[in-house]
PDB file of C-alpha atoms in Angstrom:
ATOM      1  CA  UNK A  22       0.000   0.000   0.000  1.00 78.00           C
ATOM      2  CA  UNK A  23       2.911   2.323   0.638  1.00 89.00           C
ATOM      3  CA  UNK A  24       4.982   1.673  -2.477  1.00 90.00           C
ATOM      4  CA  UNK A  25       5.381   4.383  -5.103  1.00 92.00           C
ATOM      5  CA  UNK A  26       7.478   5.090  -8.180  1.00 89.00           C
ATOM      6  CA  UNK A  27      10.463   7.123  -6.985  1.00 87.00           C
ATOM      7  CA  UNK A  28      11.547   7.896 -10.534  1.00 87.00           C
ATOM      8  CA  UNK A  29       8.351   9.894 -11.096  1.00 90.00           C
ATOM      9  CA  UNK A  30       9.074  13.526 -11.956  1.00 93.00           C
ATOM     10  CA  UNK A  31       8.823  15.894  -8.970  1.00 96.00           C
ATOM     11  CA  UNK A  32       7.544  18.716 -11.185  1.00 96.00           C
ATOM     12  CA  UNK A  33       8.841  21.126  -8.533  1.00 97.00           C
ATOM     13  CA  UNK A  34       7.486  24.676  -8.795  1.00 97.00           C
ATOM     14  CA  UNK A  35       7.922  27.873  -6.787  1.00 97.00           C
ATOM     15  CA  UNK A  36       4.982  30.262  -7.078  1.00 97.00           C
ATOM     16  CA  UNK A  37       6.237  33.050  -4.808  1.00 97.00           C
ATOM     17  CA  UNK A  38       8.630  33.845  -1.992  1.00 96.00           C
ATOM     18  CA  UNK A  39       9.072  36.269   0.881  1.00 97.00           C
ATOM     19  CA  UNK A  40      12.493  37.527   1.928  1.00 97.00           C
ATOM     20  CA  UNK A  41      12.917  37.846   5.674  1.00 96.00           C
ATOM     21  CA  UNK A  42      15.850  38.735   7.912  1.00 96.00           C
ATOM     22  CA  UNK A  43      18.137  35.716   7.610  1.00 96.00           C
ATOM     23  CA  UNK A  44      15.917  33.367   5.591  1.00 97.00           C
ATOM     24  CA  UNK A  45      13.417  33.036   2.743  1.00 98.00           C
ATOM     25  CA  UNK A  46       9.918  31.527   2.864  1.00 98.00           C
ATOM     26  CA  UNK A  47       9.067  29.956  -0.488  1.00 98.00           C
ATOM     27  CA  UNK A  48       5.574  28.885  -1.569  1.00 98.00           C
ATOM     28  CA  UNK A  49       6.258  25.682  -3.518  1.00 98.00           C
ATOM     29  CA  UNK A  50       4.591  22.540  -4.818  1.00 98.00           C
ATOM     30  CA  UNK A  51       5.566  19.135  -6.162  1.00 98.00           C
ATOM     31  CA  UNK A  52       3.773  16.262  -7.841  1.00 96.00           C
ATOM     32  CA  UNK A  53       1.975  13.602  -5.788  1.00 95.00           C
ATOM     33  CA  UNK A  54       2.003  10.012  -7.114  1.00 94.00           C
ATOM     34  CA  UNK A  55      -1.748  10.104  -6.397  1.00 92.00           C
ATOM     35  CA  UNK A  56      -2.180  12.993  -8.833  1.00 89.00           C
ATOM     36  CA  UNK A  57      -2.270  16.727  -8.298  1.00 93.00           C
ATOM     37  CA  UNK A  58       0.295  18.911  -6.589  1.00 95.00           C
ATOM     38  CA  UNK A  59       1.398  18.916  -2.938  1.00 97.00           C
ATOM     39  CA  UNK A  60       1.392  22.497  -1.580  1.00 97.00           C
ATOM     40  CA  UNK A  61       4.237  23.269   0.817  1.00 98.00           C
ATOM     41  CA  UNK A  62       6.387  25.999   2.290  1.00 98.00           C
ATOM     42  CA  UNK A  63      10.142  25.699   1.950  1.00 98.00           C
ATOM     43  CA  UNK A  64      11.984  27.813   4.507  1.00 98.00           C
ATOM     44  CA  UNK A  65      15.641  28.307   3.591  1.00 98.00           C
ATOM     45  CA  UNK A  66      18.430  30.106   5.516  1.00 97.00           C
ATOM     46  CA  UNK A  67      20.375  32.787   3.647  1.00 95.00           C
ATOM     47  CA  UNK A  68      23.708  31.420   4.840  1.00 92.00           C
ATOM     48  CA  UNK A  69      25.756  28.876   2.914  1.00 89.00           C
ATOM     49  CA  UNK A  70      24.780  25.206   2.942  1.00 85.00           C
ATOM     50  CA  UNK A  71      24.657  22.322   2.850  1.00 95.00           C
ATOM     51  CA  UNK A  72      21.866  22.455   5.449  1.00 97.00           C
ATOM     52  CA  UNK A  73      20.216  19.811   7.595  1.00 97.00           C
ATOM     53  CA  UNK A  74      16.440  19.733   7.043  1.00 98.00           C
ATOM     54  CA  UNK A  75      13.199  19.081   8.920  1.00 98.00           C
ATOM     55  CA  UNK A  76       9.909  17.934   7.379  1.00 98.00           C
ATOM     56  CA  UNK A  77       6.790  19.129   9.237  1.00 98.00           C
ATOM     57  CA  UNK A  78       3.275  17.661   9.113  1.00 98.00           C
ATOM     58  CA  UNK A  79       0.497  19.541  10.884  1.00 97.00           C
ATOM     59  CA  UNK A  80      -2.407  18.205  13.002  1.00 96.00           C
ATOM     60  CA  UNK A  81      -5.813  17.618  11.431  1.00 92.00           C
ATOM     61  CA  UNK A  82      -6.978  20.912  12.940  1.00 90.00           C
ATOM     62  CA  UNK A  83      -4.096  22.775  11.306  1.00 93.00           C
ATOM     63  CA  UNK A  84      -2.503  23.397   7.929  1.00 95.00           C
ATOM     64  CA  UNK A  85       0.932  24.036   6.436  1.00 96.00           C
ATOM     65  CA  UNK A  86       1.211  27.333   8.335  1.00 96.00           C
ATOM     66  CA  UNK A  87       0.861  25.601  11.742  1.00 97.00           C
ATOM     67  CA  UNK A  88       4.603  25.109  12.270  1.00 98.00           C
ATOM     68  CA  UNK A  89       5.747  28.093  10.200  1.00 98.00           C
ATOM     69  CA  UNK A  90       7.007  30.158  13.150  1.00 97.00           C
ATOM     70  CA  UNK A  91       8.894  27.119  14.411  1.00 97.00           C
ATOM     71  CA  UNK A  92      10.425  26.587  10.974  1.00 98.00           C
ATOM     72  CA  UNK A  93      11.449  30.241  10.766  1.00 98.00           C
ATOM     73  CA  UNK A  94      13.227  29.940  14.123  1.00 97.00           C
ATOM     74  CA  UNK A  95      15.061  26.842  12.861  1.00 97.00           C
ATOM     75  CA  UNK A  96      16.102  28.719   9.711  1.00 97.00           C
ATOM     76  CA  UNK A  97      17.980  31.220  11.873  1.00 96.00           C
ATOM     77  CA  UNK A  98      19.969  28.249  13.187  1.00 95.00           C
ATOM     78  CA  UNK A  99      20.866  27.005   9.712  1.00 96.00           C
ATOM     79  CA  UNK A 100      18.088  24.431   9.162  1.00 97.00           C
ATOM     80  CA  UNK A 101      15.853  24.103   6.100  1.00 98.00           C
ATOM     81  CA  UNK A 102      12.192  23.213   6.717  1.00 98.00           C
ATOM     82  CA  UNK A 103       9.568  21.708   4.406  1.00 98.00           C
ATOM     83  CA  UNK A 104       5.995  22.206   5.640  1.00 98.00           C
ATOM     84  CA  UNK A 105       3.481  20.073   3.749  1.00 97.00           C
ATOM     85  CA  UNK A 106      -0.308  20.375   3.484  1.00 96.00           C
ATOM     86  CA  UNK A 107      -2.095  17.055   4.116  1.00 95.00           C
ATOM     87  CA  UNK A 108      -4.290  15.694   1.276  1.00 93.00           C
ATOM     88  CA  UNK A 109      -7.588  16.365   3.102  1.00 85.00           C
ATOM     89  CA  UNK A 110      -6.685  20.068   3.327  1.00 81.00           C
ATOM     90  CA  UNK A 111      -6.267  20.505  -0.431  1.00 81.00           C
ATOM     91  CA  UNK A 112      -9.914  20.255  -1.487  1.00 73.00           C
ATOM     92  CA  UNK A 113     -12.146  23.226  -2.170  1.00 70.00           C
ATOM     93  CA  UNK A 114     -15.508  22.303  -0.686  1.00 69.00           C
ATOM     94  CA  UNK A 115     -18.779  24.059  -1.596  1.00 72.00           C
ATOM     95  CA  UNK A 116     -19.590  26.900   0.802  1.00 76.00           C
ATOM     96  CA  UNK A 117     -23.398  26.567   0.683  1.00 79.00           C
ATOM     97  CA  UNK A 118     -23.731  23.093   2.212  1.00 78.00           C
ATOM     98  CA  UNK A 119     -26.273  22.375   4.929  1.00 84.00           C
ATOM     99  CA  UNK A 120     -25.117  21.133   8.337  1.00 80.00           C
ATOM    100  CA  UNK A 121     -26.159  17.594   7.406  1.00 85.00           C
ATOM    101  CA  UNK A 122     -24.259  17.779   4.120  1.00 83.00           C
ATOM    102  CA  UNK A 123     -21.190  19.059   5.948  1.00 83.00           C
ATOM    103  CA  UNK A 124     -21.348  16.178   8.417  1.00 83.00           C
ATOM    104  CA  UNK A 125     -21.692  13.650   5.598  1.00 85.00           C
ATOM    105  CA  UNK A 126     -18.738  15.214   3.776  1.00 85.00           C
ATOM    106  CA  UNK A 127     -16.668  15.063   6.974  1.00 84.00           C
ATOM    107  CA  UNK A 128     -17.456  11.371   7.439  1.00 88.00           C
ATOM    108  CA  UNK A 129     -16.668  10.667   3.781  1.00 89.00           C
ATOM    109  CA  UNK A 130     -13.312  12.430   4.106  1.00 87.00           C
ATOM    110  CA  UNK A 131     -12.295  10.727   7.357  1.00 90.00           C
ATOM    111  CA  UNK A 132     -13.190   7.251   6.084  1.00 92.00           C
ATOM    112  CA  UNK A 133     -11.250   7.702   2.829  1.00 92.00           C
ATOM    113  CA  UNK A 134      -8.337   5.279   3.306  1.00 94.00           C
ATOM    114  CA  UNK A 135      -6.556   6.602   0.244  1.00 93.00           C
ATOM    115  CA  UNK A 136      -5.863   9.945   1.894  1.00 93.00           C
ATOM    116  CA  UNK A 137      -3.903   8.207   4.680  1.00 96.00           C
ATOM    117  CA  UNK A 138      -1.614   6.257   2.385  1.00 96.00           C
ATOM    118  CA  UNK A 139      -1.271   9.401   0.283  1.00 96.00           C
ATOM    119  CA  UNK A 140      -0.203  11.367   3.364  1.00 97.00           C
ATOM    120  CA  UNK A 141       2.672   8.961   4.012  1.00 97.00           C
ATOM    121  CA  UNK A 142       3.741   8.821   0.381  1.00 97.00           C
ATOM    122  CA  UNK A 143       3.484  12.591  -0.132  1.00 97.00           C
ATOM    123  CA  UNK A 144       5.814  13.051   2.854  1.00 98.00           C
ATOM    124  CA  UNK A 145       8.255  10.607   1.272  1.00 97.00           C
ATOM    125  CA  UNK A 146       8.022  12.601  -1.945  1.00 97.00           C
ATOM    126  CA  UNK A 147       8.914  15.633   0.149  1.00 98.00           C
ATOM    127  CA  UNK A 148      12.041  13.777   1.230  1.00 98.00           C
ATOM    128  CA  UNK A 149      12.712  13.014  -2.438  1.00 97.00           C
ATOM    129  CA  UNK A 150      12.467  16.742  -3.100  1.00 97.00           C
ATOM    130  CA  UNK A 151      14.885  17.651  -0.311  1.00 98.00           C
ATOM    131  CA  UNK A 152      17.349  15.040  -1.549  1.00 96.00           C
ATOM    132  CA  UNK A 153      17.197  16.572  -5.028  1.00 96.00           C
ATOM    133  CA  UNK A 154      18.292  20.008  -3.777  1.00 96.00           C
ATOM    134  CA  UNK A 155      22.013  20.751  -3.890  1.00 92.00           C
ATOM    135  CA  UNK A 156      22.074  22.697  -0.613  1.00 94.00           C
ATOM    136  CA  UNK A 157      20.650  19.872   1.582  1.00 97.00           C
ATOM    137  CA  UNK A 158      22.736  17.505   3.703  1.00 97.00           C
ATOM    138  CA  UNK A 159      20.764  14.323   3.025  1.00 96.00           C
ATOM    139  CA  UNK A 160      22.442  12.569   5.961  1.00 96.00           C
ATOM    140  CA  UNK A 161      20.827  14.993   8.430  1.00 97.00           C
ATOM    141  CA  UNK A 162      17.070  14.821   7.948  1.00 98.00           C
ATOM    142  CA  UNK A 163      14.428  14.982  10.692  1.00 98.00           C
ATOM    143  CA  UNK A 164      10.641  14.934  10.977  1.00 98.00           C
ATOM    144  CA  UNK A 165       8.160  16.676  13.287  1.00 98.00           C
ATOM    145  CA  UNK A 166       4.504  15.624  13.202  1.00 98.00           C
ATOM    146  CA  UNK A 167       1.551  16.523  15.407  1.00 98.00           C
ATOM    147  CA  UNK A 168      -1.638  14.444  15.845  1.00 97.00           C
ATOM    148  CA  UNK A 169      -2.426  13.524  12.201  1.00 97.00           C
ATOM    149  CA  UNK A 170       1.236  14.233  11.488  1.00 98.00           C
ATOM    150  CA  UNK A 171       2.354  12.021  14.389  1.00 98.00           C
ATOM    151  CA  UNK A 172      -0.051   9.168  13.650  1.00 98.00           C
ATOM    152  CA  UNK A 173       1.091   8.871  10.042  1.00 98.00           C
ATOM    153  CA  UNK A 174       4.615   9.841  11.036  1.00 98.00           C
ATOM    154  CA  UNK A 175       4.648   6.630  13.051  1.00 98.00           C
ATOM    155  CA  UNK A 176       3.875   4.723   9.860  1.00 98.00           C
ATOM    156  CA  UNK A 177       6.440   6.765   7.941  1.00 98.00           C
ATOM    157  CA  UNK A 178       9.141   5.842  10.463  1.00 98.00           C
ATOM    158  CA  UNK A 179       8.748   2.174   9.553  1.00 97.00           C
ATOM    159  CA  UNK A 180       9.143   2.647   5.804  1.00 97.00           C
ATOM    160  CA  UNK A 181      11.350   5.727   5.334  1.00 97.00           C
ATOM    161  CA  UNK A 182      15.048   5.086   5.997  1.00 96.00           C
ATOM    162  CA  UNK A 183      16.403   8.511   5.040  1.00 97.00           C
ATOM    163  CA  UNK A 184      14.959  10.364   8.041  1.00 98.00           C
ATOM    164  CA  UNK A 185      17.199   9.955  11.083  1.00 97.00           C
ATOM    165  CA  UNK A 186      15.073  11.559  13.834  1.00 98.00           C
ATOM    166  CA  UNK A 187      11.343  11.811  14.516  1.00 98.00           C
ATOM    167  CA  UNK A 188       9.330  13.963  16.925  1.00 98.00           C
ATOM    168  CA  UNK A 189       5.812  12.536  17.249  1.00 98.00           C
ATOM    169  CA  UNK A 190       3.357  14.748  19.152  1.00 98.00           C
ATOM    170  CA  UNK A 191       0.035  13.338  20.420  1.00 98.00           C
ATOM    171  CA  UNK A 192      -0.343  10.607  17.813  1.00 98.00           C
ATOM    172  CA  UNK A 193      -2.414   7.420  17.805  1.00 98.00           C
ATOM    173  CA  UNK A 194      -0.740   4.031  18.010  1.00 98.00           C
ATOM    174  CA  UNK A 195      -3.944   2.451  16.664  1.00 98.00           C
ATOM    175  CA  UNK A 196      -6.343   4.806  14.937  1.00 97.00           C
ATOM    176  CA  UNK A 197      -8.573   1.819  14.065  1.00 97.00           C
ATOM    177  CA  UNK A 198      -9.032   1.045  17.777  1.00 97.00           C
ATOM    178  CA  UNK A 199      -9.900   4.689  18.423  1.00 97.00           C
ATOM    179  CA  UNK A 200     -12.645   4.555  15.824  1.00 96.00           C
ATOM    180  CA  UNK A 201     -14.019   1.355  17.372  1.00 97.00           C
ATOM    181  CA  UNK A 202     -13.946   2.359  21.039  1.00 96.00           C
ATOM    182  CA  UNK A 203     -13.657   6.126  21.545  1.00 95.00           C
ATOM    183  CA  UNK A 204     -16.572   8.095  22.963  1.00 94.00           C
ATOM    184  CA  UNK A 205     -15.276  11.306  21.420  1.00 93.00           C
ATOM    185  CA  UNK A 206     -18.107  12.993  19.447  1.00 92.00           C
ATOM    186  CA  UNK A 207     -16.219  12.595  16.167  1.00 91.00           C
ATOM    187  CA  UNK A 208     -15.799   8.848  16.640  1.00 94.00           C
ATOM    188  CA  UNK A 209     -19.422   8.358  17.679  1.00 94.00           C
ATOM    189  CA  UNK A 210     -20.580  10.428  14.678  1.00 93.00           C
ATOM    190  CA  UNK A 211     -18.735   8.173  12.250  1.00 94.00           C
ATOM    191  CA  UNK A 212     -20.120   5.014  13.861  1.00 95.00           C
ATOM    192  CA  UNK A 213     -23.635   6.500  13.689  1.00 94.00           C
ATOM    193  CA  UNK A 214     -23.358   7.566  10.048  1.00 93.00           C
ATOM    194  CA  UNK A 215     -22.000   4.299   8.680  1.00 94.00           C
ATOM    195  CA  UNK A 216     -23.860   1.025   8.415  1.00 95.00           C
ATOM    196  CA  UNK A 217     -22.342  -1.933  10.230  1.00 95.00           C
ATOM    197  CA  UNK A 218     -21.074  -3.294   6.915  1.00 96.00           C
ATOM    198  CA  UNK A 219     -19.557   0.064   5.912  1.00 96.00           C
ATOM    199  CA  UNK A 220     -17.914   0.507   9.312  1.00 96.00           C
ATOM    200  CA  UNK A 221     -16.429  -2.991   9.357  1.00 97.00           C
ATOM    201  CA  UNK A 222     -15.026  -2.461   5.855  1.00 97.00           C
ATOM    202  CA  UNK A 223     -13.502   0.862   6.942  1.00 96.00           C
ATOM    203  CA  UNK A 224     -11.843  -0.730   9.991  1.00 97.00           C
ATOM    204  CA  UNK A 225     -10.557  -3.745   8.037  1.00 97.00           C
ATOM    205  CA  UNK A 226      -8.850  -1.385   5.569  1.00 97.00           C
ATOM    206  CA  UNK A 227      -7.580   0.970   8.258  1.00 97.00           C
ATOM    207  CA  UNK A 228      -6.163  -1.538  10.743  1.00 98.00           C
ATOM    208  CA  UNK A 229      -3.167  -2.581   8.568  1.00 97.00           C
ATOM    209  CA  UNK A 230      -2.127   1.077   8.589  1.00 97.00           C
ATOM    210  CA  UNK A 231      -2.025   1.402  12.389  1.00 98.00           C
ATOM    211  CA  UNK A 232       1.280   2.881  13.511  1.00 98.00           C
ATOM    212  CA  UNK A 233       1.933  -0.034  15.897  1.00 98.00           C
ATOM    213  CA  UNK A 234       2.748  -2.171  12.850  1.00 98.00           C
ATOM    214  CA  UNK A 235       5.483   0.227  11.725  1.00 98.00           C
ATOM    215  CA  UNK A 236       6.992   2.149  14.644  1.00 98.00           C
ATOM    216  CA  UNK A 237       8.872  -0.960  15.829  1.00 98.00           C
ATOM    217  CA  UNK A 238      10.833  -0.826  12.555  1.00 98.00           C
ATOM    218  CA  UNK A 239      12.062   2.777  12.931  1.00 98.00           C
ATOM    219  CA  UNK A 240      15.569   1.816  14.099  1.00 97.00           C
ATOM    220  CA  UNK A 241      18.197   3.187  13.722  1.00 97.00           C
ATOM    221  CA  UNK A 242      16.215   6.453  13.697  1.00 98.00           C
ATOM    222  CA  UNK A 243      15.839   8.250  17.032  1.00 98.00           C
ATOM    223  CA  UNK A 244      12.325   8.913  18.358  1.00 98.00           C
ATOM    224  CA  UNK A 245      10.955  11.584  20.693  1.00 98.00           C
ATOM    225  CA  UNK A 246       7.312  11.189  21.748  1.00 98.00           C
ATOM    226  CA  UNK A 247       5.435  14.149  23.223  1.00 98.00           C
ATOM    227  CA  UNK A 248       2.072  13.465  24.874  1.00 98.00           C
ATOM    228  CA  UNK A 249      -0.525  15.379  26.866  1.00 98.00           C
ATOM    229  CA  UNK A 250      -2.061  14.305  30.174  1.00 97.00           C
ATOM    230  CA  UNK A 251      -5.850  13.906  29.795  1.00 95.00           C
ATOM    231  CA  UNK A 252      -5.744  14.420  26.034  1.00 96.00           C
ATOM    232  CA  UNK A 253      -9.303  14.770  24.655  1.00 95.00           C
ATOM    233  CA  UNK A 254      -8.376  12.634  21.627  1.00 95.00           C
ATOM    234  CA  UNK A 255      -5.483  10.342  22.581  1.00 97.00           C
ATOM    235  CA  UNK A 256      -6.132   8.093  25.617  1.00 96.00           C
ATOM    236  CA  UNK A 257      -3.170   7.245  27.830  1.00 97.00           C
ATOM    237  CA  UNK A 258      -3.113   3.571  26.846  1.00 97.00           C
ATOM    238  CA  UNK A 259      -2.673   4.551  23.199  1.00 98.00           C
ATOM    239  CA  UNK A 260       0.221   6.844  24.109  1.00 98.00           C
ATOM    240  CA  UNK A 261       1.818   4.179  26.303  1.00 98.00           C
ATOM    241  CA  UNK A 262       1.482   1.573  23.547  1.00 98.00           C
ATOM    242  CA  UNK A 263       2.945   3.891  20.906  1.00 98.00           C
ATOM    243  CA  UNK A 264       6.050   4.370  23.042  1.00 98.00           C
ATOM    244  CA  UNK A 265       6.375   0.799  24.347  1.00 98.00           C
ATOM    245  CA  UNK A 266       6.292  -0.902  20.941  1.00 98.00           C
ATOM    246  CA  UNK A 267       8.589   1.663  19.291  1.00 98.00           C
ATOM    247  CA  UNK A 268      12.144   0.697  18.440  1.00 98.00           C
ATOM    248  CA  UNK A 269      15.078   2.289  20.257  1.00 98.00           C
ATOM    249  CA  UNK A 270      16.596   4.804  20.719  1.00 98.00           C
ATOM    250  CA  UNK A 271      13.505   6.588  22.040  1.00 98.00           C
ATOM    251  CA  UNK A 272      12.391   9.147  24.616  1.00 98.00           C
ATOM    252  CA  UNK A 273       9.009  10.261  25.927  1.00 98.00           C
ATOM    253  CA  UNK A 274       7.771  13.457  27.606  1.00 98.00           C
ATOM    254  CA  UNK A 275       4.389  14.397  29.083  1.00 98.00           C
ATOM    255  CA  UNK A 276       2.844  17.875  29.400  1.00 98.00           C
ATOM    256  CA  UNK A 277      -0.059  19.622  31.109  1.00 96.00           C
ATOM    257  CA  UNK A 278      -1.773  21.286  28.171  1.00 97.00           C
ATOM    258  CA  UNK A 279      -4.418  20.495  25.532  1.00 96.00           C
ATOM    259  CA  UNK A 280      -4.243  18.262  22.463  1.00 97.00           C
ATOM    260  CA  UNK A 281      -2.964  21.144  20.343  1.00 96.00           C
ATOM    261  CA  UNK A 282      -0.186  21.986  22.855  1.00 97.00           C
ATOM    262  CA  UNK A 283      -1.625  25.498  23.147  1.00 94.00           C
ATOM    263  CA  UNK A 284       0.862  27.881  24.786  1.00 88.00           C
ATOM    264  CA  UNK A 285       3.079  24.956  25.816  1.00 93.00           C
ATOM    265  CA  UNK A 286       6.482  26.563  25.530  1.00 95.00           C
ATOM    266  CA  UNK A 287       8.226  23.743  27.396  1.00 97.00           C
ATOM    267  CA  UNK A 288       7.226  21.209  24.698  1.00 97.00           C
ATOM    268  CA  UNK A 289       8.469  23.555  21.969  1.00 97.00           C
ATOM    269  CA  UNK A 290      11.761  24.163  23.775  1.00 97.00           C
ATOM    270  CA  UNK A 291      12.326  20.466  24.403  1.00 97.00           C
ATOM    271  CA  UNK A 292      11.694  19.275  20.849  1.00 97.00           C
ATOM    272  CA  UNK A 293      13.773  22.140  19.407  1.00 97.00           C
ATOM    273  CA  UNK A 294      16.756  21.293  21.596  1.00 96.00           C
ATOM    274  CA  UNK A 295      16.327  17.605  20.808  1.00 97.00           C
ATOM    275  CA  UNK A 296      16.130  18.154  17.043  1.00 97.00           C
ATOM    276  CA  UNK A 297      19.124  20.480  17.024  1.00 96.00           C
ATOM    277  CA  UNK A 298      21.135  17.914  18.978  1.00 96.00           C
ATOM    278  CA  UNK A 299      20.065  15.135  16.603  1.00 96.00           C
ATOM    279  CA  UNK A 300      21.119  17.248  13.625  1.00 95.00           C
ATOM    280  CA  UNK A 301      24.535  17.864  15.171  1.00 91.00           C
ATOM    281  CA  UNK A 302      24.120  21.618  15.646  1.00 89.00           C
ATOM    282  CA  UNK A 303      24.805  24.013  18.513  1.00 71.00           C
ATOM    283  CA  UNK A 304      22.062  24.353  21.152  1.00 58.00           C
ATOM    284  CA  UNK A 305      22.965  27.921  22.131  1.00 48.00           C
ATOM    285  CA  UNK A 306      20.289  30.647  22.140  1.00 44.00           C
ATOM    286  CA  UNK A 307      17.291  28.321  21.931  1.00 42.00           C
TER     287      UNK A 307
END
């Protein structure tokens, strides 16, 4: 399910850029093996390379701007960042839908298995893009993913050997189990909207993509898990399982904040220091 043709043209394009003090933010895109273009921001320091690089994937409640401030801070330390928009965020939906139509569209989107495999493969294509750029040190690549980005980042870690370090924030070890057992309103909505046959088909297709089947194969990559106490989405047993089945080396940290890590400076500081250390850079002035 996660194979793709790496010789496929990237069809890399830059539509615009903004010059800032010490770095440039470029609005770029590249071709997805699933068709269409992957929108992304490429944040590049103005100093000389080759640069280490970080790939970012936002939570489901976010978009490619979610980690932009974080990427800009990394650029000042000599790190390139690629911030990708997930497939579900690329569609232009009609604006005159009723509430019922919106709910049905949401359920249809969430139960579309293809978007999950596409997320993983589009991230790998982002790595292909970074490896094609002359100013990137391909031996120093890292990944930061939050929620959606952490859940599918866990899958990515089992199939992508070029990334050496992963930060996974509030991800699911088994998203299929969550859909079966969670009492969160989103999970109960999906179970209510689908027939038993439709739901069972969805789970049977989703379960092979659970991160627990992949995160144990991440070695030799280093892993940092960041979780939230009393997370409204991710129950503690899912967090514990994600960490326990993961390959080593690995670390885990817990925080008192919400699922989106709102105003959680300690989590930001910790993952930044960890990433910079993993990339072999200086931790001063973080």
